[in-house]
Amino acid sequence: MSLRRVSVVLALTVAFAGLVALGIALLVTSPGDEVNRVFSLWIYQALVVLSVAIAAARAISVRRDRLAWSVIAFSLACSAFAEIYYEAFEPEAYPSIADVAWLAFYPVLYVGMVLLVRKRARSIAACDAYIAMTSSRPFRLPRSSEDALAELERAAGTQFDPNVVRVLAANVRDGQEAEDAA
């Protein structure tokens, strides 16, 4: 296993363990209890900051999704700032700068998610087009696999992601070679 994968698994394990500990502490203690206060303040804040770190690490490690994960990490940082600022400096619920950070969390997270989905949608388009061209339709006969791949390769870089088309073509051709050999 690579070092990057080990670090991601370790971070997710720590986050899950902290979440379980927080849940257990909140279930077995009363609201005014000091143990509840420690868990609800410190452990929860640590988990919020850890979520920012995980999203930022994802932004650093995955080049093609860097912008999307950076925006998601920023939105989580807004939420973390709001939580920490509210707990540390404003125990009374008046409108504050924490409210601005909490409100910024949602639209910024939405933008990050849209960016992430748009990257994934480009890969779906090439596969969907291949299936549509090679399937039988009421208004036309199916194209051969080679004709469909040639059409995808012509449109690579303009309509379809060139990397996805390259991988799709290699997999289809490898599958055909395996069928021919059998």
Short mmCIF file of C-alpha atoms in Angstrom, two decimals:
data_model
loop_
_atom_site.label_atom_id
_atom_site.label_comp_id
_atom_site.label_asym_id
_atom_site.label_seq_id
_atom_site.Cartn_x
_atom_site.Cartn_y
_atom_site.Cartn_z
CA MET A 1 0.00 0.00 0.00
CA SER A 2 1.34 3.45 -0.86
CA LEU A 3 2.19 6.02 1.80
CA ARG A 4 -0.58 8.30 0.56
CA ARG A 5 -3.19 5.56 0.86
CA VAL A 6 -1.96 4.63 4.35
CA SER A 7 -2.19 8.26 5.48
CA VAL A 8 -5.74 8.60 4.13
CA VAL A 9 -6.82 5.37 5.82
CA LEU A 10 -5.19 6.50 9.08
CA ALA A 11 -6.89 9.92 8.95
CA LEU A 12 -10.28 8.36 8.24
CA THR A 13 -9.79 5.83 11.05
CA VAL A 14 -8.90 8.58 13.53
CA ALA A 15 -11.90 10.63 12.38
CA PHE A 16 -14.23 7.65 12.75
CA ALA A 17 -12.85 6.77 16.19
CA GLY A 18 -13.28 10.37 17.33
CA LEU A 19 -16.82 10.45 16.00
CA VAL A 20 -17.69 7.23 17.81
CA ALA A 21 -16.13 8.55 21.05
CA LEU A 22 -18.07 11.80 20.71
CA GLY A 23 -21.32 9.94 20.09
CA ILE A 24 -20.83 7.64 23.07
CA ALA A 25 -19.90 10.55 25.34
CA LEU A 26 -22.94 12.54 24.29
CA LEU A 27 -25.22 9.54 24.85
CA VAL A 28 -23.99 8.55 28.32
CA THR A 29 -23.49 11.98 29.91
CA SER A 30 -25.95 14.65 30.94
CA PRO A 31 -25.89 18.06 29.21
CA GLY A 32 -24.31 19.91 32.16
CA ASP A 33 -21.68 17.26 32.85
CA GLU A 34 -18.01 18.24 32.53
CA VAL A 35 -17.24 15.12 30.46
CA ASN A 36 -19.94 16.13 28.00
CA ARG A 37 -18.47 19.63 27.80
CA VAL A 38 -14.99 18.29 27.06
CA PHE A 39 -16.24 15.96 24.35
CA SER A 40 -18.70 18.39 22.81
CA LEU A 41 -16.14 21.21 22.74
CA TRP A 42 -12.70 19.71 22.24
CA ILE A 43 -13.34 16.42 20.48
CA TYR A 44 -15.96 17.92 18.19
CA GLN A 45 -13.70 20.85 17.32
CA ALA A 46 -10.83 18.46 16.63
CA LEU A 47 -13.05 16.42 14.28
CA VAL A 48 -14.14 19.56 12.44
CA VAL A 49 -10.51 20.62 11.97
CA LEU A 50 -9.60 17.07 10.91
CA SER A 51 -12.27 17.21 8.19
CA VAL A 52 -10.63 20.38 6.87
CA ALA A 53 -7.25 18.63 6.89
CA ILE A 54 -8.61 15.59 5.04
CA ALA A 55 -10.22 17.74 2.34
CA ALA A 56 -7.03 19.81 2.01
CA ALA A 57 -4.94 16.63 1.74
CA ARG A 58 -7.26 15.41 -0.99
CA ALA A 59 -6.78 18.73 -2.82
CA ILE A 60 -3.02 18.32 -2.63
CA SER A 61 -2.91 14.64 -3.60
CA VAL A 62 -5.39 14.55 -6.50
CA ARG A 63 -4.27 16.93 -9.21
CA ARG A 64 -7.29 16.67 -11.50
CA ASP A 65 -9.75 17.51 -8.69
CA ARG A 66 -7.55 20.09 -6.98
CA LEU A 67 -9.84 23.08 -7.50
CA ALA A 68 -12.97 21.24 -6.35
CA TRP A 69 -11.32 19.84 -3.22
CA SER A 70 -9.73 23.21 -2.43
CA VAL A 71 -13.15 24.86 -2.53
CA ILE A 72 -14.61 22.08 -0.37
CA ALA A 73 -11.73 22.45 2.11
CA PHE A 74 -12.34 26.21 2.22
CA SER A 75 -16.03 25.67 2.96
CA LEU A 76 -15.16 23.25 5.75
CA ALA A 77 -12.65 25.79 7.08
CA CYS A 78 -15.44 28.39 7.18
CA SER A 79 -17.54 26.00 9.24
CA ALA A 80 -14.60 25.16 11.53
CA PHE A 81 -13.83 28.85 12.05
CA ALA A 82 -17.48 29.52 12.91
CA GLU A 83 -17.63 26.64 15.41
CA ILE A 84 -14.38 27.54 17.13
CA TYR A 85 -15.05 31.29 17.17
CA TYR A 86 -18.54 30.80 18.58
CA GLU A 87 -17.42 28.42 21.33
CA ALA A 88 -14.31 30.39 22.28
CA PHE A 89 -15.46 34.00 22.06
CA GLU A 90 -19.25 34.23 21.94
CA PRO A 91 -21.15 32.00 24.33
CA GLU A 92 -24.35 34.02 23.82
CA ALA A 93 -26.27 33.66 20.58
CA TYR A 94 -26.10 37.15 19.07
CA PRO A 95 -25.47 37.80 15.39
CA SER A 96 -21.72 37.62 14.92
CA ILE A 97 -18.93 36.91 12.50
CA ALA A 98 -19.47 33.20 13.22
CA ASP A 99 -22.89 33.49 11.56
CA VAL A 100 -21.28 34.89 8.41
CA ALA A 101 -18.85 31.95 8.30
CA TRP A 102 -21.67 29.45 8.86
CA LEU A 103 -23.70 31.03 6.06
CA ALA A 104 -20.68 31.05 3.73
CA PHE A 105 -20.25 27.31 4.28
CA TYR A 106 -23.29 26.26 2.23
CA PRO A 107 -22.85 28.13 -1.08
CA VAL A 108 -19.10 27.49 -1.11
CA LEU A 109 -19.64 23.77 -0.46
CA TYR A 110 -22.24 23.73 -3.23
CA VAL A 111 -19.75 25.22 -5.69
CA GLY A 112 -17.14 22.62 -4.69
CA MET A 113 -19.59 19.76 -5.17
CA VAL A 114 -20.67 21.07 -8.58
CA LEU A 115 -17.02 21.29 -9.67
CA LEU A 116 -16.42 17.73 -8.47
CA VAL A 117 -19.49 16.35 -10.25
CA ARG A 118 -18.66 18.18 -13.49
CA LYS A 119 -15.27 16.46 -13.59
CA ARG A 120 -16.95 13.08 -13.19
CA ALA A 121 -19.65 13.84 -15.76
CA ARG A 122 -17.05 14.25 -18.50
CA SER A 123 -16.04 10.61 -18.06
CA ILE A 124 -19.64 9.42 -18.15
CA ALA A 125 -20.32 11.19 -21.46
CA ALA A 126 -17.78 9.16 -23.45
CA CYS A 127 -19.00 5.84 -22.06
CA ASP A 128 -22.63 6.78 -22.66
CA ALA A 129 -21.89 7.82 -26.25
CA TYR A 130 -20.09 4.51 -26.91
CA ILE A 131 -23.04 2.51 -25.59
CA ALA A 132 -25.50 4.61 -27.59
CA MET A 133 -23.54 4.13 -30.83
CA THR A 134 -23.09 0.37 -30.42
CA SER A 135 -26.66 -0.37 -29.25
CA SER A 136 -29.57 -1.15 -31.51
CA ARG A 137 -32.07 1.70 -31.81
CA PRO A 138 -35.51 1.71 -33.44
CA PHE A 139 -34.34 4.29 -35.96
CA ARG A 140 -30.92 2.83 -36.84
CA LEU A 141 -28.72 -0.24 -36.70
CA PRO A 142 -25.86 -0.43 -34.21
CA ARG A 143 -22.41 0.70 -35.31
CA SER A 144 -19.45 -1.59 -35.06
CA SER A 145 -17.23 -1.20 -32.05
CA GLU A 146 -14.34 0.10 -34.17
CA ASP A 147 -16.55 2.72 -35.85
CA ALA A 148 -17.81 3.93 -32.47
CA LEU A 149 -14.27 4.11 -31.09
CA ALA A 150 -13.10 6.01 -34.18
CA GLU A 151 -15.92 8.53 -33.70
CA LEU A 152 -15.03 8.97 -30.02
CA GLU A 153 -11.35 9.42 -30.88
CA ARG A 154 -12.27 12.10 -33.46
CA ALA A 155 -14.27 14.00 -30.81
CA ALA A 156 -11.68 13.52 -28.03
CA GLY A 157 -10.51 16.84 -26.68
CA THR A 158 -13.56 18.74 -27.88
CA GLN A 159 -16.64 16.83 -26.83
CA PHE A 160 -15.06 14.09 -24.70
CA ASP A 161 -12.21 13.91 -22.23
CA PRO A 162 -9.21 12.56 -24.21
CA ASN A 163 -7.91 10.50 -21.27
CA VAL A 164 -11.28 8.81 -20.80
CA VAL A 165 -11.54 8.04 -24.53
CA ARG A 166 -8.02 6.57 -24.52
CA VAL A 167 -8.76 4.31 -21.53
CA LEU A 168 -12.17 3.32 -22.89
CA ALA A 169 -10.71 2.43 -26.30
CA ALA A 170 -7.92 0.39 -24.72
CA ASN A 171 -10.37 -1.52 -22.52
CA VAL A 172 -12.78 -2.22 -25.37
CA ARG A 173 -9.99 -3.40 -27.67
CA ASP A 174 -8.48 -5.58 -24.92
CA GLY A 175 -11.92 -7.10 -24.30
CA GLN A 176 -12.35 -7.86 -28.00
CA GLU A 177 -8.92 -9.50 -28.16
CA ALA A 178 -9.85 -11.68 -25.17
CA GLU A 179 -13.13 -12.70 -26.84
CA ASP A 180 -11.33 -13.51 -30.11
CA ALA A 181 -8.76 -15.63 -28.28
CA ALA A 182 -11.43 -17.64 -26.44
#
